Amino acid sequence: MRALRFVSAALLSLALVAPAAFASVDSRVLMLDDIRTQQTEIRDGVEARTGRYKDLSSSQRSELLTKQARMLQTIEGKHSTAELNDQQKTEVFNTLEWIEAVVNNDGEDRMVCERRPVLGSTRKERVCKTATQWREEREAARNMMDSRGSCMDCKSN
């Protein structure tokens, strides 16, 4: 329970940094020692299969521990998010969101961020939406492409 409060606090801090659909993590710095502490507590709970973590499937546990290890490797030797590049900040944010979603069993409400190029520019912007919003956007685009191919009044030669 205490570990989840750390996750929630870290995610809240990141969420404040990443409001609405567009965000930049550069405006606020998070201390990575807090994230390391929370992840250690979560790892202990997952490995012991106690508390919130007792209902996780073996595949969820394995994936959580793998993603967690990759994230911890990314932040290794760093003290704050200011020392991370934009791609690393996005990866850490997405991993923390994913971990919270798995622990709370609400994967569709988790935030997922992407770095996308700005049209007519060489810079990139961060776009954050829920997993549900990304899925709905993909489905709408797919449906639009499928419907454009049919023509009821077309005459063939």
Short mmCIF file of C-alpha atoms in Angstrom, two decimals:
data_model
loop_
_atom_site.label_atom_id
_atom_site.label_comp_id
_atom_site.label_asym_id
_atom_site.label_seq_id
_atom_site.Cartn_x
_atom_site.Cartn_y
_atom_site.Cartn_z
CA MET A 1 0.00 0.00 0.00
CA ARG A 2 2.80 2.37 0.94
CA ALA A 3 4.62 1.53 -2.30
CA LEU A 4 1.56 2.46 -4.32
CA ARG A 5 1.40 5.85 -2.60
CA PHE A 6 4.94 6.47 -3.84
CA VAL A 7 3.86 5.44 -7.34
CA SER A 8 0.81 7.67 -7.11
CA ALA A 9 2.88 10.59 -5.84
CA ALA A 10 5.44 10.15 -8.61
CA LEU A 11 2.72 9.80 -11.22
CA LEU A 12 0.86 12.76 -9.83
CA SER A 13 4.01 14.80 -10.12
CA LEU A 14 4.47 13.60 -13.69
CA ALA A 15 0.80 14.17 -14.44
CA LEU A 16 1.09 17.75 -13.25
CA VAL A 17 3.97 18.06 -15.64
CA ALA A 18 2.03 16.41 -18.49
CA PRO A 19 -1.44 17.98 -18.52
CA ALA A 20 -3.97 17.39 -21.31
CA ALA A 21 -2.73 15.99 -24.58
CA PHE A 22 0.58 17.84 -24.93
CA ALA A 23 3.29 17.99 -22.31
CA SER A 24 6.93 18.55 -21.56
CA VAL A 25 8.61 17.06 -18.52
CA ASP A 26 11.33 19.72 -18.51
CA SER A 27 9.31 22.21 -16.44
CA ARG A 28 9.48 20.15 -13.24
CA VAL A 29 12.23 17.94 -11.84
CA LEU A 30 11.56 14.66 -10.02
CA MET A 31 14.06 13.06 -7.69
CA LEU A 32 14.89 9.62 -8.97
CA ASP A 33 15.81 8.33 -5.49
CA ASP A 34 12.09 8.42 -4.62
CA ILE A 35 11.27 6.38 -7.71
CA ARG A 36 14.00 3.85 -6.83
CA THR A 37 12.60 3.52 -3.29
CA GLN A 38 9.04 2.97 -4.52
CA GLN A 39 10.16 0.44 -7.11
CA THR A 40 12.13 -1.52 -4.51
CA GLU A 41 9.02 -1.74 -2.34
CA ILE A 42 6.88 -2.79 -5.30
CA ARG A 43 9.45 -5.42 -6.36
CA ASP A 44 9.49 -6.85 -2.83
CA GLY A 45 5.68 -7.11 -2.83
CA VAL A 46 5.57 -8.65 -6.31
CA GLU A 47 8.22 -11.23 -5.49
CA ALA A 48 6.55 -12.09 -2.16
CA ARG A 49 3.11 -12.15 -3.86
CA THR A 50 1.51 -10.25 -1.00
CA GLY A 51 -0.97 -7.40 -0.67
CA ARG A 52 -2.01 -5.79 -3.94
CA TYR A 53 0.39 -7.99 -5.85
CA LYS A 54 -0.98 -11.40 -4.83
CA ASP A 55 -3.53 -11.47 -7.70
CA LEU A 56 -1.06 -10.69 -10.48
CA SER A 57 -0.64 -13.47 -13.02
CA SER A 58 2.82 -14.93 -13.52
CA SER A 59 3.08 -13.21 -16.91
CA GLN A 60 2.12 -9.83 -15.37
CA ARG A 61 4.67 -10.33 -12.58
CA SER A 62 7.37 -11.25 -15.06
CA GLU A 63 6.58 -8.31 -17.36
CA LEU A 64 6.40 -5.89 -14.43
CA LEU A 65 9.79 -6.98 -13.11
CA THR A 66 11.32 -6.80 -16.61
CA LYS A 67 9.98 -3.30 -17.32
CA GLN A 68 10.99 -2.19 -13.84
CA ALA A 69 14.55 -3.47 -14.32
CA ARG A 70 14.84 -1.70 -17.68
CA MET A 71 13.58 1.57 -16.15
CA LEU A 72 15.95 1.29 -13.18
CA GLN A 73 18.81 0.73 -15.60
CA THR A 74 17.79 3.91 -17.46
CA ILE A 75 17.88 6.02 -14.30
CA GLU A 76 20.97 4.35 -12.83
CA GLY A 77 23.55 6.86 -11.65
CA LYS A 78 21.20 9.82 -12.11
CA HIS A 79 19.69 11.89 -9.31
CA SER A 80 16.85 13.78 -11.03
CA THR A 81 14.81 13.74 -14.22
CA ALA A 82 16.76 16.80 -15.38
CA GLU A 83 19.61 14.39 -16.17
CA LEU A 84 17.44 12.34 -18.56
CA ASN A 85 16.89 13.11 -22.23
CA ASP A 86 13.35 13.50 -23.57
CA GLN A 87 13.12 9.90 -24.77
CA GLN A 88 14.24 8.58 -21.37
CA LYS A 89 11.74 10.83 -19.56
CA THR A 90 8.96 9.48 -21.77
CA GLU A 91 10.07 5.89 -21.18
CA VAL A 92 10.20 6.37 -17.38
CA PHE A 93 6.77 8.05 -17.39
CA ASN A 94 5.20 5.30 -19.51
CA THR A 95 6.74 2.56 -17.34
CA LEU A 96 5.49 4.16 -14.11
CA GLU A 97 2.01 4.54 -15.63
CA TRP A 98 2.06 0.93 -16.82
CA ILE A 99 3.11 -0.35 -13.38
CA GLU A 100 0.34 1.60 -11.67
CA ALA A 101 -2.22 0.35 -14.20
CA VAL A 102 -1.20 -3.28 -13.65
CA VAL A 103 -1.23 -2.92 -9.87
CA ASN A 104 -4.63 -1.18 -9.92
CA ASN A 105 -5.95 -3.44 -12.69
CA ASP A 106 -7.02 -0.49 -14.88
CA GLY A 107 -4.81 -0.73 -17.94
CA GLU A 108 -7.14 1.23 -20.21
CA ASP A 109 -6.98 4.36 -18.01
CA ARG A 110 -3.20 4.60 -17.96
CA MET A 111 -1.48 7.47 -19.72
CA VAL A 112 0.76 6.65 -22.67
CA CYS A 113 3.05 9.28 -24.15
CA GLU A 114 4.74 9.50 -27.53
CA ARG A 115 7.22 11.92 -28.99
CA ARG A 116 5.93 13.09 -32.37
CA PRO A 117 7.51 15.42 -34.92
CA VAL A 118 5.91 18.85 -35.30
CA LEU A 119 4.82 19.42 -38.90
CA GLY A 120 7.15 21.88 -40.62
CA SER A 121 9.74 21.73 -37.86
CA THR A 122 12.66 19.59 -36.73
CA ARG A 123 11.52 19.59 -33.12
CA LYS A 124 9.32 17.00 -31.46
CA GLU A 125 6.48 17.38 -29.00
CA ARG A 126 5.21 15.03 -26.36
CA VAL A 127 1.65 13.77 -26.85
CA CYS A 128 -0.01 12.02 -23.90
CA LYS A 129 -3.37 10.23 -24.01
CA THR A 130 -4.96 7.30 -22.23
CA ALA A 131 -4.56 3.84 -23.74
CA THR A 132 -8.28 3.94 -24.57
CA GLN A 133 -7.92 7.23 -26.45
CA TRP A 134 -4.99 5.88 -28.51
CA ARG A 135 -6.99 2.73 -29.35
CA GLU A 136 -10.11 4.69 -30.34
CA GLU A 137 -8.03 7.01 -32.50
CA ARG A 138 -6.45 4.05 -34.33
CA GLU A 139 -9.85 2.41 -34.85
CA ALA A 140 -11.39 5.65 -36.19
CA ALA A 141 -8.51 6.08 -38.66
CA ARG A 142 -8.79 2.44 -39.75
CA ASN A 143 -12.57 2.77 -40.22
CA MET A 144 -12.12 5.96 -42.26
CA MET A 145 -9.57 4.27 -44.54
CA ASP A 146 -11.86 1.23 -44.98
CA SER A 147 -14.91 3.34 -45.84
CA ARG A 148 -13.07 5.49 -48.41
CA GLY A 149 -12.44 2.47 -50.62
CA SER A 150 -16.09 1.70 -51.36
CA CYS A 151 -18.07 3.51 -54.03
CA MET A 152 -21.74 2.79 -54.58
CA ASP A 153 -22.30 5.01 -57.65
CA CYS A 154 -19.05 4.24 -59.46
CA LYS A 155 -19.28 3.22 -63.15
CA SER A 156 -16.73 0.82 -64.45
CA ASN A 157 -15.45 0.88 -68.01
#
